[in-house]
PDB file of C-alpha atoms in Angstrom:
ATOM      1  CA  MET A 160     -45.492 123.893 -17.906  1.00  0.00           C
ATOM      2  CA  LEU A 161     -43.422 123.883 -21.074  1.00  0.00           C
ATOM      3  CA  GLN A 162     -42.484 127.450 -20.302  1.00  0.00           C
ATOM      4  CA  ARG A 163     -41.151 126.472 -16.938  1.00  0.00           C
ATOM      5  CA  GLY A 164     -39.225 123.637 -18.374  1.00  0.00           C
ATOM      6  CA  SER A 165     -37.582 125.856 -21.019  1.00  0.00           C
ATOM      7  CA  HIS A 166     -36.518 128.320 -18.290  1.00  0.00           C
ATOM      8  CA  ALA A 167     -34.954 125.446 -16.291  1.00  0.00           C
ATOM      9  CA  LEU A 168     -33.167 124.190 -19.443  1.00  0.00           C
ATOM     10  CA  VAL A 169     -31.731 127.686 -20.161  1.00  0.00           C
ATOM     11  CA  ILE A 170     -30.523 127.894 -16.538  1.00  0.00           C
ATOM     12  CA  LEU A 171     -28.712 124.625 -16.766  1.00  0.00           C
ATOM     13  CA  MET A 172     -27.124 125.545 -20.085  1.00  0.00           C
ATOM     14  CA  CYS A 173     -25.905 128.782 -18.663  1.00  0.00           C
ATOM     15  CA  SER A 174     -24.675 127.357 -15.437  1.00  0.00           C
ATOM     16  CA  PRO A 175     -21.011 127.078 -16.601  1.00  0.00           C
ATOM     17  CA  LEU A 176     -21.185 130.696 -17.528  1.00  0.00           C
ATOM     18  CA  LEU A 177     -22.535 131.690 -14.117  1.00  0.00           C
ATOM     19  CA  VAL A 178     -19.577 129.768 -12.513  1.00  0.00           C
ATOM     20  CA  ARG A 179     -17.067 131.454 -14.618  1.00  0.00           C
ATOM     21  CA  CYS A 180     -18.423 135.060 -14.170  1.00  0.00           C
ATOM     22  CA  GLU A 181     -16.380 135.384 -10.969  1.00  0.00           C
ATOM     23  CA  ASP A 182     -13.163 134.479 -12.910  1.00  0.00           C
ATOM     24  CA  TYR A 183     -11.429 136.923 -15.227  1.00  0.00           C
ATOM     25  CA  THR A 184      -8.283 137.560 -17.227  1.00  0.00           C
ATOM     26  CA  VAL A 185      -5.993 140.632 -17.112  1.00  0.00           C
ATOM     27  CA  LYS A 186      -3.548 141.795 -19.757  1.00  0.00           C
ATOM     28  CA  PHE A 187      -0.316 143.378 -18.440  1.00  0.00           C
ATOM     29  CA  GLU A 188       1.530 145.528 -21.003  1.00  0.00           C
ATOM     30  CA  VAL A 189       5.215 145.683 -19.998  1.00  0.00           C
ATOM     31  CA  ALA A 190       8.192 147.806 -20.971  1.00  0.00           C
ATOM     32  CA  LEU A 191      11.096 145.378 -20.625  1.00  0.00           C
ATOM     33  CA  THR A 192      13.491 147.991 -21.849  1.00  0.00           C
ATOM     34  CA  PRO A 193      12.993 151.534 -23.364  1.00  0.00           C
ATOM     35  CA  GLU A 194      13.101 149.795 -26.831  1.00  0.00           C
ATOM     36  CA  ARG A 195      11.237 146.534 -26.075  1.00  0.00           C
ATOM     37  CA  ARG A 196       7.574 146.177 -25.110  1.00  0.00           C
ATOM     38  CA  ASP A 197       5.468 143.079 -24.700  1.00  0.00           C
ATOM     39  CA  SER A 198       2.606 141.565 -22.596  1.00  0.00           C
ATOM     40  CA  PHE A 199       1.442 138.631 -20.592  1.00  0.00           C
ATOM     41  CA  LEU A 200      -2.019 137.397 -19.542  1.00  0.00           C
ATOM     42  CA  VAL A 201      -3.089 136.560 -15.926  1.00  0.00           C
ATOM     43  CA  THR A 202      -6.262 134.441 -15.301  1.00  0.00           C
ATOM     44  CA  VAL A 203      -7.809 134.963 -11.880  1.00  0.00           C
ATOM     45  CA  ARG A 204      -9.795 132.245 -10.040  1.00  0.00           C
ATOM     46  CA  GLU A 205     -11.794 133.840  -7.283  1.00  0.00           C
ATOM     47  CA  ALA A 206     -12.489 130.450  -5.541  1.00  0.00           C
ATOM     48  CA  LYS A 207      -8.653 130.158  -4.977  1.00  0.00           C
ATOM     49  CA  SER A 208      -8.410 133.375  -2.973  1.00  0.00           C
ATOM     50  CA  PRO A 209     -11.625 135.479  -2.895  1.00  0.00           C
ATOM     51  CA  ILE A 210     -10.292 138.522  -1.004  1.00  0.00           C
ATOM     52  CA  ALA A 211      -7.125 138.726  -3.134  1.00  0.00           C
ATOM     53  CA  ALA A 212      -9.116 138.288  -6.421  1.00  0.00           C
ATOM     54  CA  ARG A 213     -11.471 141.168  -5.536  1.00  0.00           C
ATOM     55  CA  ARG A 214      -8.594 143.521  -4.513  1.00  0.00           C
ATOM     56  CA  PHE A 215      -6.678 142.632  -7.623  1.00  0.00           C
ATOM     57  CA  LYS A 216      -9.754 143.714  -9.864  1.00  0.00           C
ATOM     58  CA  GLU A 217     -10.036 146.873  -7.952  1.00  0.00           C
ATOM     59  CA  LEU A 218      -6.393 147.759  -8.618  1.00  0.00           C
ATOM     60  CA  VAL A 219      -6.726 146.996 -12.273  1.00  0.00           C
ATOM     61  CA  ASN A 220      -9.864 148.992 -12.779  1.00  0.00           C
ATOM     62  CA  SER A 221      -8.316 151.951 -11.053  1.00  0.00           C
ATOM     63  CA  ASN A 222      -5.170 151.903 -13.209  1.00  0.00           C
ATOM     64  CA  PHE A 223      -2.997 151.549 -10.164  1.00  0.00           C
ATOM     65  CA  PHE A 224      -0.416 149.332 -12.008  1.00  0.00           C
ATOM     66  CA  THR A 225       0.442 151.990 -14.729  1.00  0.00           C
ATOM     67  CA  GLY A 226       4.075 152.819 -14.121  1.00  0.00           C
ATOM     68  CA  CYS A 227       4.663 150.190 -11.372  1.00  0.00           C
ATOM     69  CA  PRO A 228       8.215 148.817 -11.567  1.00  0.00           C
ATOM     70  CA  PHE A 229       9.385 145.224 -11.231  1.00  0.00           C
ATOM     71  CA  TYR A 230      11.661 146.293  -8.389  1.00  0.00           C
ATOM     72  CA  ARG A 231      12.632 142.912  -6.921  1.00  0.00           C
ATOM     73  CA  VAL A 232      13.635 140.277  -9.471  1.00  0.00           C
ATOM     74  CA  MET A 233      15.175 137.061  -8.325  1.00  0.00           C
ATOM     75  CA  PRO A 234      15.893 134.602 -11.129  1.00  0.00           C
ATOM     76  CA  GLY A 235      14.916 131.174 -10.299  1.00  0.00           C
ATOM     77  CA  PHE A 236      12.754 132.393  -7.379  1.00  0.00           C
ATOM     78  CA  LEU A 237      10.290 135.228  -7.954  1.00  0.00           C
ATOM     79  CA  VAL A 238       9.698 138.645  -9.371  1.00  0.00           C
ATOM     80  CA  GLN A 239       7.910 141.313  -7.277  1.00  0.00           C
ATOM     81  CA  PHE A 240       5.944 144.453  -8.275  1.00  0.00           C
ATOM     82  CA  GLY A 241       2.910 146.489  -7.125  1.00  0.00           C
ATOM     83  CA  LEU A 242       4.389 149.662  -5.638  1.00  0.00           C
ATOM     84  CA  SER A 243       3.415 152.816  -7.303  1.00  0.00           C
ATOM     85  CA  GLY A 244       5.819 155.742  -7.895  1.00  0.00           C
ATOM     86  CA  ASN A 245       3.087 158.065  -7.003  1.00  0.00           C
ATOM     87  CA  VAL A 246       3.591 158.444  -3.191  1.00  0.00           C
ATOM     88  CA  THR A 247       0.117 159.780  -2.485  1.00  0.00           C
ATOM     89  CA  LEU A 248      -1.594 156.954  -4.422  1.00  0.00           C
ATOM     90  CA  GLN A 249       0.556 154.376  -2.621  1.00  0.00           C
ATOM     91  CA  ARG A 250      -0.299 155.750   0.821  1.00  0.00           C
ATOM     92  CA  HIS A 251      -4.055 155.536  -0.044  1.00  0.00           C
ATOM     93  CA  TRP A 252      -3.861 151.870  -0.769  1.00  0.00           C
ATOM     94  CA  ASP A 253      -1.450 150.966   1.986  1.00  0.00           C
ATOM     95  CA  ARG A 254      -4.185 151.991   4.431  1.00  0.00           C
ATOM     96  CA  GLN A 255      -6.299 149.243   3.021  1.00  0.00           C
ATOM     97  CA  VAL A 256      -4.542 146.151   4.184  1.00  0.00           C
ATOM     98  CA  LEU A 257      -6.151 142.859   3.161  1.00  0.00           C
ATOM     99  CA  GLN A 258      -7.611 140.378   5.662  1.00  0.00           C
ATOM    100  CA  GLU A 259      -6.473 136.832   5.831  1.00  0.00           C
ATOM    101  CA  GLU A 260      -8.042 134.349   3.516  1.00  0.00           C
ATOM    102  CA  ARG A 261     -10.355 132.025   5.497  1.00  0.00           C
ATOM    103  CA  ALA A 262     -13.057 130.791   2.933  1.00  0.00           C
ATOM    104  CA  ILE A 263     -10.787 129.129   0.234  1.00  0.00           C
ATOM    105  CA  GLU A 264     -12.545 126.515  -1.818  1.00  0.00           C
ATOM    106  CA  HIS A 265      -9.631 125.366  -4.084  1.00  0.00           C
ATOM    107  CA  LYS A 266      -6.338 126.515  -2.615  1.00  0.00           C
ATOM    108  CA  ASP A 267      -3.474 126.655  -5.137  1.00  0.00           C
ATOM    109  CA  TRP A 268       0.230 125.942  -4.627  1.00  0.00           C
ATOM    110  CA  ASN A 269       3.043 128.464  -5.295  1.00  0.00           C
ATOM    111  CA  MET A 270       4.162 126.834  -8.538  1.00  0.00           C
ATOM    112  CA  ARG A 271       5.814 128.381 -11.482  1.00  0.00           C
ATOM    113  CA  GLY A 272       3.687 131.099 -13.090  1.00  0.00           C
ATOM    114  CA  THR A 273       1.276 131.582 -10.179  1.00  0.00           C
ATOM    115  CA  ILE A 274       0.534 135.209  -8.965  1.00  0.00           C
ATOM    116  CA  ALA A 275      -0.170 136.171  -5.375  1.00  0.00           C
ATOM    117  CA  PHE A 276      -0.070 139.112  -2.973  1.00  0.00           C
ATOM    118  CA  ALA A 277       3.187 139.320  -1.081  1.00  0.00           C
ATOM    119  CA  THR A 278       3.064 139.053   2.723  1.00  0.00           C
ATOM    120  CA  SER A 279       5.515 140.189   5.462  1.00  0.00           C
ATOM    121  CA  GLY A 280       7.135 136.660   5.217  1.00  0.00           C
ATOM    122  CA  ALA A 281       7.658 136.876   1.480  1.00  0.00           C
ATOM    123  CA  GLY A 282       9.168 140.343   0.975  1.00  0.00           C
ATOM    124  CA  GLY A 283       6.065 142.363   1.682  1.00  0.00           C
ATOM    125  CA  GLY A 284       7.345 144.231   4.656  1.00  0.00           C
ATOM    126  CA  THR A 285       4.962 145.582   7.378  1.00  0.00           C
ATOM    127  CA  GLN A 286       2.494 146.471   4.472  1.00  0.00           C
ATOM    128  CA  GLY A 287       2.081 142.938   3.242  1.00  0.00           C
ATOM    129  CA  ARG A 288      -1.158 142.081   1.245  1.00  0.00           C
ATOM    130  CA  SER A 289      -2.010 145.594   0.234  1.00  0.00           C
ATOM    131  CA  THR A 290      -0.720 146.104  -3.262  1.00  0.00           C
ATOM    132  CA  GLN A 291       2.482 144.219  -3.652  1.00  0.00           C
ATOM    133  CA  LEU A 292       2.365 141.198  -5.941  1.00  0.00           C
ATOM    134  CA  LEU A 293       4.778 138.355  -6.690  1.00  0.00           C
ATOM    135  CA  ILE A 294       5.043 135.965  -9.612  1.00  0.00           C
ATOM    136  CA  ASN A 295       6.711 132.575  -8.993  1.00  0.00           C
ATOM    137  CA  TYR A 296       9.624 131.761 -11.364  1.00  0.00           C
ATOM    138  CA  ASP A 297       9.739 128.302  -9.911  1.00  0.00           C
ATOM    139  CA  ASP A 298       7.888 125.876  -7.666  1.00  0.00           C
ATOM    140  CA  ASN A 299       8.244 127.633  -4.424  1.00  0.00           C
ATOM    141  CA  HIS A 300       6.362 125.435  -1.957  1.00  0.00           C
ATOM    142  CA  GLN A 301       8.186 126.980   1.056  1.00  0.00           C
ATOM    143  CA  LEU A 302       5.883 129.912   0.402  1.00  0.00           C
ATOM    144  CA  ASP A 303       2.794 127.859   1.044  1.00  0.00           C
ATOM    145  CA  ASN A 304       3.582 127.945   4.733  1.00  0.00           C
ATOM    146  CA  ALA A 305       4.225 131.610   4.791  1.00  0.00           C
ATOM    147  CA  GLY A 306       0.661 132.743   4.058  1.00  0.00           C
ATOM    148  CA  VAL A 307       1.278 133.367   0.375  1.00  0.00           C
ATOM    149  CA  VAL A 308      -1.977 132.249  -1.340  1.00  0.00           C
ATOM    150  CA  PRO A 309      -2.005 132.381  -5.163  1.00  0.00           C
ATOM    151  CA  PHE A 310      -5.192 133.799  -6.745  1.00  0.00           C
ATOM    152  CA  GLY A 311      -4.252 133.444 -10.446  1.00  0.00           C
ATOM    153  CA  ARG A 312      -1.769 132.066 -13.013  1.00  0.00           C
ATOM    154  CA  ILE A 313       0.060 133.300 -16.054  1.00  0.00           C
ATOM    155  CA  VAL A 314      -1.774 131.728 -18.945  1.00  0.00           C
ATOM    156  CA  ARG A 315       0.176 133.430 -21.809  1.00  0.00           C
ATOM    157  CA  GLY A 316       3.538 135.211 -22.015  1.00  0.00           C
ATOM    158  CA  MET A 317       5.519 133.551 -19.307  1.00  0.00           C
ATOM    159  CA  HIS A 318       8.670 134.117 -21.517  1.00  0.00           C
ATOM    160  CA  VAL A 319       7.965 137.846 -21.144  1.00  0.00           C
ATOM    161  CA  VAL A 320       8.066 137.561 -17.234  1.00  0.00           C
ATOM    162  CA  ASP A 321      11.287 135.632 -17.664  1.00  0.00           C
ATOM    163  CA  ALA A 322      12.759 138.451 -19.623  1.00  0.00           C
ATOM    164  CA  ILE A 323      12.099 141.135 -17.029  1.00  0.00           C
ATOM    165  CA  TYR A 324      15.303 142.983 -16.207  1.00  0.00           C
ATOM    166  CA  SER A 325      17.076 141.432 -13.173  1.00  0.00           C
ATOM    167  CA  GLY A 326      20.330 143.298 -12.991  1.00  0.00           C
ATOM    168  CA  TYR A 327      19.364 145.003  -9.739  1.00  0.00           C
ATOM    169  CA  ARG A 328      18.053 141.870  -8.093  1.00  0.00           C
ATOM    170  CA  ASP A 329      16.643 142.899  -4.609  1.00  0.00           C
ATOM    171  CA  ARG A 330      18.651 146.151  -4.218  1.00  0.00           C
ATOM    172  CA  PRO A 331      15.652 148.569  -4.601  1.00  0.00           C
ATOM    173  CA  GLN A 332      14.058 148.985  -1.171  1.00  0.00           C
ATOM    174  CA  ALA A 333      10.288 149.059  -0.731  1.00  0.00           C
ATOM    175  CA  ALA A 334      10.458 151.603   2.025  1.00  0.00           C
ATOM    176  CA  ASP A 335      12.375 154.082  -0.208  1.00  0.00           C
ATOM    177  CA  ILE A 336       9.964 153.565  -2.973  1.00  0.00           C
ATOM    178  CA  ARG A 337       7.091 154.444  -0.706  1.00  0.00           C
ATOM    179  CA  GLN A 338       8.870 157.541   0.563  1.00  0.00           C
ATOM    180  CA  GLN A 339      10.563 158.890  -2.489  1.00  0.00           C
ATOM    181  CA  GLY A 340       8.541 157.389  -5.430  1.00  0.00           C
ATOM    182  CA  ASP A 341       9.649 157.803  -8.955  1.00  0.00           C
ATOM    183  CA  ALA A 342      12.530 160.158  -8.075  1.00  0.00           C
ATOM    184  CA  TYR A 343      14.304 157.430  -6.145  1.00  0.00           C
ATOM    185  CA  LEU A 344      13.698 154.802  -8.923  1.00  0.00           C
ATOM    186  CA  GLN A 345      14.834 156.955 -11.738  1.00  0.00           C
ATOM    187  CA  ARG A 346      17.889 158.165  -9.880  1.00  0.00           C
ATOM    188  CA  GLU A 347      19.155 154.791  -8.478  1.00  0.00           C
ATOM    189  CA  PHE A 348      17.637 152.176 -10.861  1.00  0.00           C
ATOM    190  CA  PRO A 349      16.851 153.613 -14.318  1.00  0.00           C
ATOM    191  CA  ARG A 350      16.848 150.213 -16.099  1.00  0.00           C
ATOM    192  CA  LEU A 351      13.965 148.631 -14.207  1.00  0.00           C
ATOM    193  CA  SER A 352      11.269 147.067 -16.338  1.00  0.00           C
ATOM    194  CA  HIS A 353       7.824 148.433 -15.548  1.00  0.00           C
ATOM    195  CA  VAL A 354       4.068 148.128 -16.368  1.00  0.00           C
ATOM    196  CA  TYR A 355       2.713 150.701 -18.647  1.00  0.00           C
ATOM    197  CA  GLY A 356      -0.854 149.360 -18.829  1.00  0.00           C
ATOM    198  CA  ALA A 357      -3.196 146.727 -17.162  1.00  0.00           C
ATOM    199  CA  MET A 358      -6.733 145.913 -18.381  1.00  0.00           C
ATOM    200  CA  GLN A 359      -9.365 143.260 -18.247  1.00  0.00           C
ATOM    201  CA  VAL A 360      -9.755 141.216 -21.459  1.00  0.00           C
ATOM    202  CA  ALA A 361     -11.679 138.232 -22.650  1.00  0.00           C
ATOM    203  CA  PHE A 362     -11.345 135.186 -20.355  1.00  0.00           C
ATOM    204  CA  VAL A 363      -8.629 132.726 -21.128  1.00  0.00           C
ATOM    205  CA  GLU A 364      -8.821 129.237 -19.580  1.00  0.00           C
ATOM    206  CA  GLU A 365      -5.704 128.399 -17.570  1.00  0.00           C
ATOM    207  CA  PRO A 366      -3.684 125.309 -18.685  1.00  0.00           C
ATOM    208  CA  MET A 367      -3.299 122.231 -16.506  1.00  0.00           C
ATOM    209  CA  MET A 368      -0.001 122.311 -14.532  1.00  0.00           C
ATOM    210  CA  ILE A 369       1.674 119.633 -12.397  1.00  0.00           C
ATOM    211  CA  SER A 370       3.983 120.458  -9.494  1.00  0.00           C
ATOM    212  CA  LYS A 371       7.698 119.390  -9.715  1.00  0.00           C
ATOM    213  CA  ASN A 372       7.202 117.316  -6.653  1.00  0.00           C
ATOM    214  CA  VAL A 373       4.215 115.403  -8.165  1.00  0.00           C
ATOM    215  CA  MET A 374       6.093 115.140 -11.408  1.00  0.00           C
ATOM    216  CA  GLY A 375       9.167 113.731  -9.655  1.00  0.00           C
ATOM    217  CA  ALA A 376       7.009 111.189  -7.752  1.00  0.00           C
ATOM    218  CA  LEU A 377       5.356 110.003 -11.051  1.00  0.00           C
ATOM    219  CA  ILE A 378       8.737 109.700 -12.817  1.00  0.00           C
ATOM    220  CA  THR A 379      10.065 107.637  -9.839  1.00  0.00           C
ATOM    221  CA  VAL A 380       7.120 105.277  -9.812  1.00  0.00           C
ATOM    222  CA  GLY A 381       7.436 104.919 -13.638  1.00  0.00           C
ATOM    223  CA  MET A 382      11.162 104.117 -13.438  1.00  0.00           C
ATOM    224  CA  ALA A 383      10.434 101.528 -10.799  1.00  0.00           C
ATOM    225  CA  LEU A 384       7.758  99.860 -12.886  1.00  0.00           C
ATOM    226  CA  VAL A 385      10.098  99.722 -15.917  1.00  0.00           C
ATOM    227  CA  ALA A 386      12.883  98.249 -13.838  1.00  0.00           C
ATOM    228  CA  ALA A 387      10.516  95.595 -12.448  1.00  0.00           C
ATOM    229  CA  LEU A 388       9.278  94.643 -15.851  1.00  0.00           C
ATOM    230  CA  CYS A 389      12.916  94.383 -17.211  1.00  0.00           C
ATOM    231  CA  CYS A 390      13.826  92.085 -14.284  1.00  0.00           C
ATOM    232  CA  PHE A 391      10.780  89.960 -14.901  1.00  0.00           C
ATOM    233  CA  GLY A 392      11.493  89.715 -18.660  1.00  0.00           C
ATOM    234  CA  LEU A 393      15.110  88.809 -17.961  1.00  0.00           C
ATOM    235  CA  ARG A 394      14.137  86.004 -15.646  1.00  0.00           C
ATOM    236  CA  VAL A 395      11.664  84.572 -18.196  1.00  0.00           C
ATOM    237  CA  LEU A 396      14.454  84.663 -20.905  1.00  0.00           C
ATOM    238  CA  GLN A 397      16.897  82.899 -18.602  1.00  0.00           C
ATOM    239  CA  ARG A 398      14.386  80.051 -17.751  1.00  0.00           C
ATOM    240  CA  ARG A 399      13.628  79.489 -21.445  1.00  0.00           C
ATOM    241  CA  SER A 400      17.318  79.334 -22.457  1.00  0.00           C
ATOM    242  CA  LYS A 401      17.946  76.762 -19.650  1.00  0.00           C
ATOM    243  CA  GLY A 402      14.988  74.691 -20.850  1.00  0.00           C
ATOM    244  CA  TYR A 403      16.365  74.644 -24.351  1.00  0.00           C
ATOM    245  CA  ALA A 404      19.890  73.755 -23.146  1.00  0.00           C
ATOM    246  CA  LYS A 405      18.623  70.792 -21.068  1.00  0.00           C
ATOM    247  CA  THR A 406      16.824  69.183 -24.110  1.00  0.00           C
ATOM    248  CA  PRO A 407      19.050  66.123 -25.238  1.00  0.00           C
ATOM    249  CA  LEU A 408      19.601  65.553 -28.895  1.00  0.00           C
ATOM    250  CA  ALA A 409      19.809  62.121 -30.500  1.00  0.00           C
ATOM    251  CA  GLY A 410      23.399  60.975 -31.078  1.00  0.00           C
ATOM    252  CA  THR A 411      24.902  63.180 -28.498  1.00  0.00           C
ATOM    253  CA  PHE A 412      26.294  62.581 -25.098  1.00  0.00           C
ATOM    254  CA  ASP A 413      25.022  65.566 -23.346  1.00  0.00           C
ATOM    255  CA  ASP A 414      25.263  65.695 -19.564  1.00  0.00           C
ATOM    256  CA  PRO A 415      21.813  67.129 -18.461  1.00  0.00           C
ATOM    257  CA  GLU A 416      23.470  68.566 -15.386  1.00  0.00           C
ATOM    258  CA  ASP A 417      25.843  70.580 -17.321  1.00  0.00           C
ATOM    259  CA  ASP A 418      24.038  73.585 -18.944  1.00  0.00           C
ATOM    260  CA  ASP A 419      27.088  75.051 -20.736  1.00  0.00           C
ATOM    261  CA  ALA A 420      28.036  71.706 -22.248  1.00  0.00           C
ATOM    262  CA  GLY A 421      24.538  71.448 -23.554  1.00  0.00           C
ATOM    263  CA  VAL A 422      24.709  74.689 -25.256  1.00  0.00           C
ATOM    264  CA  VAL A 423      28.160  73.982 -26.819  1.00  0.00           C
ATOM    265  CA  GLU A 424      26.817  70.548 -28.052  1.00  0.00           C
ATOM    266  CA  LEU A 425      23.830  72.287 -29.673  1.00  0.00           C
ATOM    267  CA  LEU A 426      26.022  74.787 -31.499  1.00  0.00           C
ATOM    268  CA  THR A 427      28.460  72.081 -32.614  1.00  0.00           C
ATOM    269  CA  THR A 428      25.667  70.003 -34.021  1.00  0.00           C
ATOM    270  CA  ASP A 429      24.230  72.989 -35.847  1.00  0.00           C
ATOM    271  CA  GLU A 430      27.455  73.898 -37.430  1.00  0.00           C
ATOM    272  CA  ASP A 431      28.495  70.455 -38.709  1.00  0.00           C
ATOM    273  CA  ASP A 432      26.962  69.696 -42.141  1.00  0.00           C
ATOM    274  CA  ASP A 433      27.984  65.964 -42.240  1.00  0.00           C
ATOM    275  CA  PRO A 434      26.633  63.542 -39.753  1.00  0.00           C
ATOM    276  CA  PRO A 435      29.161  61.954 -37.436  1.00  0.00           C
ATOM    277  CA  PRO A 436      30.673  58.679 -38.653  1.00  0.00           C
ATOM    278  CA  LEU A 437      29.049  55.527 -37.342  1.00  0.00           C
ATOM    279  CA  PRO A 438      31.247  53.049 -35.309  1.00  0.00           C
ATOM    280  CA  PRO A 439      32.272  49.842 -37.072  1.00  0.00           C
ATOM    281  CA  PRO A 440      30.108  46.683 -36.648  1.00  0.00           C
ATOM    282  CA  PRO A 441      31.356  44.251 -34.007  1.00  0.00           C
ATOM    283  CA  SER A 442      33.083  41.042 -35.495  1.00  0.00           C
ATOM    284  CA  PRO A 443      31.251  37.639 -35.097  1.00  0.00           C
ATOM    285  CA  PRO A 444      32.295  35.485 -32.141  1.00  0.00           C
ATOM    286  CA  SER A 445      34.685  32.637 -32.905  1.00  0.00           C
ATOM    287  CA  PRO A 446      33.220  28.952 -32.751  1.00  0.00           C
ATOM    288  CA  PRO A 447      33.974  27.034 -29.502  1.00  0.00           C
ATOM    289  CA  PRO A 448      36.903  24.329 -29.665  1.00  0.00           C
ATOM    290  CA  THR A 449      35.978  20.731 -30.499  1.00  0.00           C
ATOM    291  CA  PRO A 450      36.401  18.348 -27.596  1.00  0.00           C
ATOM    292  CA  PRO A 451      38.805  15.317 -28.010  1.00  0.00           C
ATOM    293  CA  ASN A 452      37.344  11.879 -29.096  1.00  0.00           C
ATOM    294  CA  HIS A 453      38.282   9.196 -26.463  1.00  0.00           C
ATOM    295  CA  ARG A 454      36.628   6.303 -28.259  1.00  0.00           C
ATOM    296  CA  ARG A 455      39.442   5.690 -30.663  1.00  0.00           C
ATOM    297  CA  GLY A 456      41.814   4.413 -27.999  1.00  0.00           C
ATOM    298  CA  ARG A 457      39.564   1.463 -27.366  1.00  0.00           C
TER     299      ARG A 457
END
């Protein structure tokens, strides 16, 4: 009995590891220029896009990405790569087009730093969702409706992705890369940044990210709450100031209906050090006149 209980306890303790075994992290080593090299990490969540996550792992383990150029770089939008300069190798993978994702448990949005397979509606051409990948430079929610389903996220080194050479923008053509390979790239676009290595490394947890739309809504709600609190506080102060102004002081002739006069009277009373002079006492009334005596005439 104890043995069964201990086995159950071990299974419960290892359950987070069992959940995470389908997630993994890949390190991309990048040649930004002939003199500058750097790297970035991608963490993949299979629950976000199972078919894409499995294909991505196959491409990494077969060293497909070695030598792949970043051939479409649109600052503020996205960067695209995943076409091999080896024409034979590219044709092999182009015949294995991915199916549509139907069993997605936790669909992700196309936010800055997410990575997905390109489709025909997002620069993938007729061979969409085979090997071509895109990384979002910004929140591109218009791609959510174009069938672009992110399967991972840049967890380290997004500044490296931002530094990828963008001078050619979208001039390199995917069709020409497929037909001519490295000869076309080296002849026409010698300054393209490219991948020189991709391998699976220790798992790195992805950070929490908030979409710009959600962040904008939160900021708007926060500003509305602050404005409402300011208005409420201003009204309270106005009511209190009116209450103080309407309180009459002894020795003053304040009109309770005139708020401004009350405030002036208060200020005047506070500034005067000496009390106001008292009015003189009233004079005593004069005695009434004595009536005449008529008895003397008799």
